[in-house]
Short mmCIF file of C-alpha atoms in Angstrom, two decimals:
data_model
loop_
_atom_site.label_atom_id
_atom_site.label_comp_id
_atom_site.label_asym_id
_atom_site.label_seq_id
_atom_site.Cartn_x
_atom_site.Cartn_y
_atom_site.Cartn_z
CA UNK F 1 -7.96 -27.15 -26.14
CA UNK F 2 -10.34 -24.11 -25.93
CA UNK F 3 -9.77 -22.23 -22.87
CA UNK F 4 -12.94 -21.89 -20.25
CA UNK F 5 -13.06 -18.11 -19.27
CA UNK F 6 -15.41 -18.27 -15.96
CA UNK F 7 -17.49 -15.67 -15.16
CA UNK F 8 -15.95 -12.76 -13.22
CA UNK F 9 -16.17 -12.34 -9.27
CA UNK F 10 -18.97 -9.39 -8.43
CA UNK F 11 -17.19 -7.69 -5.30
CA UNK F 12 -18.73 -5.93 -2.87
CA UNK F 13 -16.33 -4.16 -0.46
CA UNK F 14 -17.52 -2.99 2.70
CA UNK F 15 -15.27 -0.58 4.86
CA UNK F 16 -13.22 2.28 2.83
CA UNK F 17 -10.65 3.32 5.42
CA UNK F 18 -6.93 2.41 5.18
CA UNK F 19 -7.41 -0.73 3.93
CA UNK F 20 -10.01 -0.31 2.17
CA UNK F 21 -8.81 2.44 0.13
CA UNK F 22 -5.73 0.42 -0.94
CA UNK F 23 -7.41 -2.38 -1.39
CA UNK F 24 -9.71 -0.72 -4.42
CA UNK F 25 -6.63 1.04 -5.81
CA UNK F 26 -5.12 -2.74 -6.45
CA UNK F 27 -8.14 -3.88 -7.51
CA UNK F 28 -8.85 -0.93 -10.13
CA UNK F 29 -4.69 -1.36 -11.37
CA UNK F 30 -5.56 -4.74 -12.61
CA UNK F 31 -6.36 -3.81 -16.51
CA UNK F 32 -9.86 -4.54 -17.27
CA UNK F 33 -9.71 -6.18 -20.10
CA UNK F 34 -8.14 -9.46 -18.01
CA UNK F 35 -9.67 -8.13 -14.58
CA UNK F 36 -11.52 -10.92 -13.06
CA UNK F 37 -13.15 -8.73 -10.87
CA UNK F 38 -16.04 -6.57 -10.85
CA UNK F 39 -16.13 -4.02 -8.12
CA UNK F 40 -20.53 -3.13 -7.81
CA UNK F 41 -20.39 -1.81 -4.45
CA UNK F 42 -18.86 0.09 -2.11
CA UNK F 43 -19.81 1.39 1.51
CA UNK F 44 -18.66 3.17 4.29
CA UNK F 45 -20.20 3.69 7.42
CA UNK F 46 -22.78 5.87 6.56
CA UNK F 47 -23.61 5.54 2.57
CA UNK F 48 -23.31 2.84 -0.23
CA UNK F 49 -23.02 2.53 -3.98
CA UNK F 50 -24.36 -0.32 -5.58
CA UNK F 51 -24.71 -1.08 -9.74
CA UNK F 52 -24.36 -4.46 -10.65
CA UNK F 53 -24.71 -3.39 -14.63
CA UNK F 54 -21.71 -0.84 -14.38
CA UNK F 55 -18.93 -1.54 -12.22
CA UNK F 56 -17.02 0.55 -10.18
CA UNK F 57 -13.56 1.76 -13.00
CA UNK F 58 -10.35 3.51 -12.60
CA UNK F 59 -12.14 5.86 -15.17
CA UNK F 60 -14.41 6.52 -11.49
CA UNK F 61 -13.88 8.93 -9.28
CA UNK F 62 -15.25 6.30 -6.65
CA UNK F 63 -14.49 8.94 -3.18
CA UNK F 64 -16.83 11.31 -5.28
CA UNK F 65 -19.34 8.74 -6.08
CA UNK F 66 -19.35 7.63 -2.48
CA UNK F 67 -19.46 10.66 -0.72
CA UNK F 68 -22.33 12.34 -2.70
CA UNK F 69 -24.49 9.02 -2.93
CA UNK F 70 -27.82 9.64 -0.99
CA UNK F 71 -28.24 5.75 -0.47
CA UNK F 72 -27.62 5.36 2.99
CA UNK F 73 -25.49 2.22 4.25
CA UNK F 74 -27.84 -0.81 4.92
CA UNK F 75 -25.81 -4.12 4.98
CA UNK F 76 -29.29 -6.04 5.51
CA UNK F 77 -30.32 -4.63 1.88
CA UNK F 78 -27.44 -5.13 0.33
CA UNK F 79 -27.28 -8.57 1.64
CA UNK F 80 -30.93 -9.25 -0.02
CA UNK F 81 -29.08 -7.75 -3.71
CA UNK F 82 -26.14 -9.43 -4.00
CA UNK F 83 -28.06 -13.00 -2.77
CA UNK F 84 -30.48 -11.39 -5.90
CA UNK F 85 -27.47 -12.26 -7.97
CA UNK F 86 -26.72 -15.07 -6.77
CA UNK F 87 -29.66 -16.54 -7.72
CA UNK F 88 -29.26 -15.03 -11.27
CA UNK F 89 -25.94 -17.20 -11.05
CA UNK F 90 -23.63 -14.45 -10.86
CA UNK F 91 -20.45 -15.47 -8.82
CA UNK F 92 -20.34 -12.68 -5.79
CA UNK F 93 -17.65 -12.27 -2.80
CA UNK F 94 -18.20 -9.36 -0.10
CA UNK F 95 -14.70 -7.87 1.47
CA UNK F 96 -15.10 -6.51 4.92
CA UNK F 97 -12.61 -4.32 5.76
CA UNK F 98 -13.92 -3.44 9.12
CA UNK F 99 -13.15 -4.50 12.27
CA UNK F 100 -16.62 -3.94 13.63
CA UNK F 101 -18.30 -6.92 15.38
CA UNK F 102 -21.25 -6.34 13.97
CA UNK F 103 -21.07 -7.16 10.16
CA UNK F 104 -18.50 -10.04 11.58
CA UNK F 105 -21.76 -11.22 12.74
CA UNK F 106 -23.17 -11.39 9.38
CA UNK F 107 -20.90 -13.94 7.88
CA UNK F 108 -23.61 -16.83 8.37
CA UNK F 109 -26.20 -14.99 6.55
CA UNK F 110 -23.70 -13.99 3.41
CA UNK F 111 -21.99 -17.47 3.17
CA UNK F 112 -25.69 -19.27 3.22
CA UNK F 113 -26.49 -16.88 0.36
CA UNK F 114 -24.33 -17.91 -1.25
CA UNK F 115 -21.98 -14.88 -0.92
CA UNK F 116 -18.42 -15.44 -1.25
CA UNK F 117 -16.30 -13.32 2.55
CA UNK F 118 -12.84 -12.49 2.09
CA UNK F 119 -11.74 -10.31 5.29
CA UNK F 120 -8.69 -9.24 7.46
CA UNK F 121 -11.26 -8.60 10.30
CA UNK F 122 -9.97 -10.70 13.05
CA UNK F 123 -13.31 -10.41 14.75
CA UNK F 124 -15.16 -13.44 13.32
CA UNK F 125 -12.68 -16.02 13.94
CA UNK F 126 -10.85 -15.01 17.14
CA UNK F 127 -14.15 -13.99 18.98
CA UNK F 128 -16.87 -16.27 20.09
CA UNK F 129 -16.55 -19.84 19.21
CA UNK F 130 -20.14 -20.08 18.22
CA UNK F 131 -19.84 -17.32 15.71
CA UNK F 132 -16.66 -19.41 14.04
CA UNK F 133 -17.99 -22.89 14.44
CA UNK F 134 -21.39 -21.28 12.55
CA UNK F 135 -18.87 -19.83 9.77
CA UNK F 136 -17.12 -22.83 9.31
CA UNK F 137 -20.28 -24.72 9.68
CA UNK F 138 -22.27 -22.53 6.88
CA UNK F 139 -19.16 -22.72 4.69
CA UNK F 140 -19.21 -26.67 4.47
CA UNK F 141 -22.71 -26.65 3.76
CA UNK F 142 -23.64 -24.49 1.24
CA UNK F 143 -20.17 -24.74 -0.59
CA UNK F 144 -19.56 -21.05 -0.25
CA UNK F 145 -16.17 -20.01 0.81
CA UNK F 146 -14.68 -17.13 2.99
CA UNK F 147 -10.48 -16.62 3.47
CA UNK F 148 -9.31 -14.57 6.61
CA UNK F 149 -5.67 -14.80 5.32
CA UNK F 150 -5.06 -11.14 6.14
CA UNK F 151 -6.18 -11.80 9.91
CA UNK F 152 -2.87 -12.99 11.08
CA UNK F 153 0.46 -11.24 9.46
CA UNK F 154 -1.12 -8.99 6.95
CA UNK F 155 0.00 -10.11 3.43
CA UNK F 156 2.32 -12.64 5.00
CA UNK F 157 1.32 -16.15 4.00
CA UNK F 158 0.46 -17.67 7.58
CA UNK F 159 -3.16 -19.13 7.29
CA UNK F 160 -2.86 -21.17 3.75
CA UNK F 161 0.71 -22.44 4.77
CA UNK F 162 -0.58 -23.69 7.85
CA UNK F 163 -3.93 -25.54 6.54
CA UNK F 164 -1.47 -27.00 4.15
CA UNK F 165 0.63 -28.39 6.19
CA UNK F 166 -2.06 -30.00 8.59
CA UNK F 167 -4.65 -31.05 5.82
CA UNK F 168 -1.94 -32.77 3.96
CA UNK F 169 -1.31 -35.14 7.59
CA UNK F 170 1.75 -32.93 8.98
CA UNK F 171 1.56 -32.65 12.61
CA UNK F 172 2.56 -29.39 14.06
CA UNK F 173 4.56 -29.90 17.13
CA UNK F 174 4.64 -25.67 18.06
CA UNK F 175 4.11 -22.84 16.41
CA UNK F 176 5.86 -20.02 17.65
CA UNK F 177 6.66 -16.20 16.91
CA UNK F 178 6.09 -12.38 16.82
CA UNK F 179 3.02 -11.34 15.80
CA UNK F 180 2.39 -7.92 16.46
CA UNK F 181 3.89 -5.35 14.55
CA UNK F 182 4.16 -2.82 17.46
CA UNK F 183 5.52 -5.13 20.02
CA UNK F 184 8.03 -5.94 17.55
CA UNK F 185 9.15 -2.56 16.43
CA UNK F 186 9.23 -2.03 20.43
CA UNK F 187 11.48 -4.64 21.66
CA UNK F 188 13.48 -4.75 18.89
CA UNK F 189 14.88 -1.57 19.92
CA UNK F 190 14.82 -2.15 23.57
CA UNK F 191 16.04 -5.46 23.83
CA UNK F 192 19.31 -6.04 21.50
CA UNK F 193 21.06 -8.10 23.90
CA UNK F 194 23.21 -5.00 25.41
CA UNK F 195 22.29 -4.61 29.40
CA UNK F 196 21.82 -0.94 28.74
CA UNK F 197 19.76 1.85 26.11
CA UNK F 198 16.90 3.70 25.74
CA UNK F 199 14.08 3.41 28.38
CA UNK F 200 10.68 1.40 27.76
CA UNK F 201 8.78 4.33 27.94
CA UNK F 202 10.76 6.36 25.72
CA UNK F 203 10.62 3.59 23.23
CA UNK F 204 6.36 3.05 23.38
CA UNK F 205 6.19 7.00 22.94
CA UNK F 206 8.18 7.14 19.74
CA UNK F 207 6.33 3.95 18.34
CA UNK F 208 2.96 6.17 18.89
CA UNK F 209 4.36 9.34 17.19
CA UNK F 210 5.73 7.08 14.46
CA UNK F 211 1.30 5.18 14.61
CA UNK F 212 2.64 2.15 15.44
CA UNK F 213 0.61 1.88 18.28
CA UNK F 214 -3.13 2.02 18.69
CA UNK F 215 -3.72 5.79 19.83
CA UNK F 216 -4.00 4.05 23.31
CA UNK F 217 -0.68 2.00 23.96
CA UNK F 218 -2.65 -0.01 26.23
CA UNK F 219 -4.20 -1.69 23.93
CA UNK F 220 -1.54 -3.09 22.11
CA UNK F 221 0.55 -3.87 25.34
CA UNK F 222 -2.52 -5.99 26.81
CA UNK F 223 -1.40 -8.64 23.83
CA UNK F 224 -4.96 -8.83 23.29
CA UNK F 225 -3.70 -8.68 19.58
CA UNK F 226 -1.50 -11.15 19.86
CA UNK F 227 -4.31 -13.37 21.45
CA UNK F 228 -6.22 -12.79 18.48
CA UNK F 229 -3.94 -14.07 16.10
CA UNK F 230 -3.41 -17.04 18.25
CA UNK F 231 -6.79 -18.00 18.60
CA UNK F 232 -7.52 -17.91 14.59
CA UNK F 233 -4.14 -19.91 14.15
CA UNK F 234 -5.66 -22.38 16.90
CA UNK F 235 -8.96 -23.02 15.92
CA UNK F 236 -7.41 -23.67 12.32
CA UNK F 237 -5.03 -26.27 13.55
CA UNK F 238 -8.57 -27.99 15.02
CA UNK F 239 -10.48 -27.44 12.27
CA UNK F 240 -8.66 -28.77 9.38
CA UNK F 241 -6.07 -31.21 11.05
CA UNK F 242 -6.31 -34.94 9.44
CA UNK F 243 -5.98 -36.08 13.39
CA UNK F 244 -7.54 -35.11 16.70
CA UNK F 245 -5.45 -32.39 17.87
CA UNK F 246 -4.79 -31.69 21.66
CA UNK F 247 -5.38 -27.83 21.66
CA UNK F 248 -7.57 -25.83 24.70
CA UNK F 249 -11.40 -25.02 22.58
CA UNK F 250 -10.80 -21.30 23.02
CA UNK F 251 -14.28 -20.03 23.64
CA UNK F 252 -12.87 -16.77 22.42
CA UNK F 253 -8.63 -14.55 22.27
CA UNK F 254 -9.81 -13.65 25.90
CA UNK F 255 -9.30 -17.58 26.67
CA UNK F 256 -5.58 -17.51 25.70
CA UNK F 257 -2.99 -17.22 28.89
CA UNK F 258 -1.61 -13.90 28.30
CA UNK F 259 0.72 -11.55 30.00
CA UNK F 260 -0.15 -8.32 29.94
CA UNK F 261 2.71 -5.82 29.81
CA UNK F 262 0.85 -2.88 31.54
CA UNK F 263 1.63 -2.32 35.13
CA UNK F 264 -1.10 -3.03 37.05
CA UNK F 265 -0.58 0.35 38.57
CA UNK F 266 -1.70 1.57 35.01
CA UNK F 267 -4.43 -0.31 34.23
CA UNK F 268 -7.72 1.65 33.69
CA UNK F 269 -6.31 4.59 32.54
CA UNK F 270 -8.59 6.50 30.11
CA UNK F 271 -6.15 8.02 27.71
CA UNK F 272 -3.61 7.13 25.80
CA UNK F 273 -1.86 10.75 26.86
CA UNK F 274 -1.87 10.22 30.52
CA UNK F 275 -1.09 6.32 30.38
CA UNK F 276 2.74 7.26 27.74
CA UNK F 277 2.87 10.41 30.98
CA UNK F 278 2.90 7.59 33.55
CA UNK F 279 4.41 4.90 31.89
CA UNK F 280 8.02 6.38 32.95
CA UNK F 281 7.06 5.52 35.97
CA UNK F 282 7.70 1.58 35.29
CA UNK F 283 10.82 1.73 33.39
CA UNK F 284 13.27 0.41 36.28
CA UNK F 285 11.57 -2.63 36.36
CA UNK F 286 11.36 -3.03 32.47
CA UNK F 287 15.35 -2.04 32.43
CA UNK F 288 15.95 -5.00 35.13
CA UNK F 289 13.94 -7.39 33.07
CA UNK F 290 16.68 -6.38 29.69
CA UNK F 291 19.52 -6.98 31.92
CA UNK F 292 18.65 -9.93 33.70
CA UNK F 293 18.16 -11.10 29.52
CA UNK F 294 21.36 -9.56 28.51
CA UNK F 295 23.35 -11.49 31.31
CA UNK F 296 22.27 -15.07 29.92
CA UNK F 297 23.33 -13.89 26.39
CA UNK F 298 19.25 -13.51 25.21
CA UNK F 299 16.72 -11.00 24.02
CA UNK F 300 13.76 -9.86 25.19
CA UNK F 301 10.55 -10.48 22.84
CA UNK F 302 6.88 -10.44 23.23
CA UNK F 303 6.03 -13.82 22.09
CA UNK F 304 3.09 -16.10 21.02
CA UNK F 305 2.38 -19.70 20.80
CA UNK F 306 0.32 -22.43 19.79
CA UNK F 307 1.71 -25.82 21.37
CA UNK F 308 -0.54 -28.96 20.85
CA UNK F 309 1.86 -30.98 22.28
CA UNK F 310 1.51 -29.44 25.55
CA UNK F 311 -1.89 -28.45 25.27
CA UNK F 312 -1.28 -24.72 25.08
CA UNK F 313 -1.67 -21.24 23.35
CA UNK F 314 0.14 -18.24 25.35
CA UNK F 315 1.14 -15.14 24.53
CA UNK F 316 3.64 -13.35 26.75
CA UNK F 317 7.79 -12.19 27.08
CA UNK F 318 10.04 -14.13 26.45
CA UNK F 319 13.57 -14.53 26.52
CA UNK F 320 15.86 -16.17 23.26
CA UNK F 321 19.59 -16.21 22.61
CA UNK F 322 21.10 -13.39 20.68
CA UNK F 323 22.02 -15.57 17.59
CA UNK F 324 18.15 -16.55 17.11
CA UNK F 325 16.23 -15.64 14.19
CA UNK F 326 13.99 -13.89 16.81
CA UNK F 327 17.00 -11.36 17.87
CA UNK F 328 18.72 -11.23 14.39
CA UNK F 329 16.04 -11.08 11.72
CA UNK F 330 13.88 -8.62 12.81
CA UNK F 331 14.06 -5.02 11.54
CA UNK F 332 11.50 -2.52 11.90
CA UNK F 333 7.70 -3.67 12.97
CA UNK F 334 8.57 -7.01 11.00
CA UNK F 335 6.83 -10.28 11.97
CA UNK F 336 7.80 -13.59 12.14
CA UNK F 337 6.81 -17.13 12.56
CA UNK F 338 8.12 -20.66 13.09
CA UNK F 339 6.22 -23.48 12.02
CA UNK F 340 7.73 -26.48 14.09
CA UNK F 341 5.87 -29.80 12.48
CA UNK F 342 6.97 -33.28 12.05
CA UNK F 343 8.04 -32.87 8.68
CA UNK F 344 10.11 -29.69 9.04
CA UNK F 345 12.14 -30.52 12.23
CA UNK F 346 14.64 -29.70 13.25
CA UNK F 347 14.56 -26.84 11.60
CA UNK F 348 11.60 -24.82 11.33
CA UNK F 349 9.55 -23.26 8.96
CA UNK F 350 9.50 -19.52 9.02
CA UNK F 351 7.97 -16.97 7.16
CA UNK F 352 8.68 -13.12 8.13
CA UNK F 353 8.53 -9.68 6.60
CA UNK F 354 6.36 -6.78 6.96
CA UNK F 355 3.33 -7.73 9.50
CA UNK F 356 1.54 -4.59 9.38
CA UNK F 357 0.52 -1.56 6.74
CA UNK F 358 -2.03 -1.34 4.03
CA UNK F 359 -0.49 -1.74 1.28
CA UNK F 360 0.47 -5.40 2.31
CA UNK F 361 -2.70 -6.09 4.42
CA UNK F 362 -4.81 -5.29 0.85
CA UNK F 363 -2.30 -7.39 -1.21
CA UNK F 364 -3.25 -10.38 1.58
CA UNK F 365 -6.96 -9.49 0.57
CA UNK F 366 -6.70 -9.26 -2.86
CA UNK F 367 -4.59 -12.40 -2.90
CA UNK F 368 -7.61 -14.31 -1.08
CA UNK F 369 -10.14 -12.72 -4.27
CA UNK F 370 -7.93 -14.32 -6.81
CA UNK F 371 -8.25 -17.89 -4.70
CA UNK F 372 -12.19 -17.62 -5.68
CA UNK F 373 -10.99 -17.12 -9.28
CA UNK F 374 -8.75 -19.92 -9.53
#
């Protein structure tokens, strides 16, 4: 039988930071004679490319072409191009590698073009639950697709797993684990189930010299990212389970019961400077908390959940016994999470490694292109 070769994915990849970067490196590494890719257009914050008769090569110098391009960045117009191809039945996906609330916004519009989204922005789908019920709506409708796999874990597979497991009738009974890379990095070397060690703030200093942290700790110890990640993993529970599923409708992360870690002496503070100069200030009750934990034999970690039994989705700290896979299989800013369902119980499912980086986070990206190939 004569193999059908389809016609190759136009990409469009807005945001050329980090990610971004990466993310066209793997893309360009994939030999073009078996590439199913074309990359047309590129944009950062300021100015575009676009040529949708000679794609973007490793042969390119593609900062150069970028940086020297005179077209200024319009997402509006290049919405009305690559919907130009669309109707010229060219297949077309847009990557945003923001995390700007804006072109989250903008989902709608591409996916009832006809325009393919692949993102790790978490914006879209842990914000307002208009904006994702209008994605998801859009999506079903027109038969376009978008895949947020990279919102939750970075290249980990967390999203596809989990609709998996629910569209195929498996119930999840909790899902459970460490989400953010920073929290983990930080309580995996302040909590290892000794009473004593390095202070709290010492720890949160050395994860921002080592950019673990957002340049202002507070806002990674809020656990508004954690929140995030809950919501997404949430709202897909509801939207693909086979069953009505007893879950709070998050109107947006800032719905989710969370337990901030800043002391509310703290909160407010402009910088990120003076809050890691103050933080010191706190770390008698943090080194309490670690040896009340290291008393009952347990761990301290910063913890989030998803529990449609009970009706819940928290994020806060938490303490587990030194011999679970939450104290022993963490190294690093590793994540890691348990899928409790009906069909894998007692034990759980897990899936853990690197949560966090480019170089993963593009791979989770990239892996979501090939799904529109396949």
């Amino acid at each position: 039988m004569q193999r059908v070769i389809q016609q190759p994915v136009n990409v469009a990849i807005v945001g050329v930071g980090l990610v971004g970067t990466e993310l066209i490196r793997q893309l360009l590494s994939i030999p073009q004679s078996v590439s199913p890719f074309r990359v047309i257009s590129l944009s950062s914050s300021k100015r575009t490319i676009f040529n949708a008769t000679t794609p973007i090569t490793r042969d390119n110098d593609w900062k150069s072409l970028l940086s020297s391009s005179q077209e200024k960045a319009d997402l509006h117009a290049l919405t009305e191009r690559l919907a130009g191809l669309v109707a010229a039945q060219h297949r077309v996906a847009i990557v945003d590698n923001t995390s700007s609330d804006d072109v989250a916004a903008m989902y709608p519009a591409w996916l009832r073009k006809g325009i393919n989204v692949v993102t790790p922005n978490k914006k879209a789908f842990s914000g307002d639950i208009k904006l994702y019920n209008e994605i998801v709506g859009t999506s079903s409708g027109s038969g376009t697709r978008y895949f947020n796999e990279s919102t939750v874990g970075a290249g980990l597979p967390v999203i596809a797993p989990l609709k998996d497991l629910v569209m195929t009738g498996d119930k999840i009974i909790k899902i459970e684990g460490v989400f953010s890379g920073t929290m983990s990095y930080i309580f995996n070397e302040f909590s290892t189930g000794s009473p004593n060690g390095p202070s709290f703030s010492s720890i949160v200093k050395s994860a921002r010299e080592k950019g673990y942290t957002e340049p202002h700790p507070a806002d990674d110890l809020n656990g508004f990212d954690v929140a995030r990640k809950l919501t997404i993993l949430a709202r897909t529970v509801a939207t693909y389970s086979q069953s009505p599923v007893v879950l709070p409708e998050l109107q947006s992360f800032a719905s989710v019961r969370t337990a901030s870690l800043i002391p509310p002496a703290l909160e407010g503070i402009p910088t990120g400077d003076e809050f890691t100069r103050r933080l010191p200030e706190f770390d008698d009750k943090f080194s309490k908390l670690r040896a009340e934990a290291s008393a009952e034999g347990k761990v301290l970690r910063f913890i989030g959940v998803v529990d449609p039994v009970n009706g819940q989705v928290k994020a806060g700290l938490e303490k587990y016994p030194v011999d679970h896979p939450f104290a022993t299989s963490l190294g690093g800013s590793d994540n890691i999470i348990m899928f409790h369902t009906e069909r894998y119980s007692p034990r759980p499912l897990i899936v853990q490694g690197a949560g966090a980086g480019a170089a993963v986070t593009a791979m989770g990206v990239l892996g979501d292109l090939f799904k529109l190939v396949h």
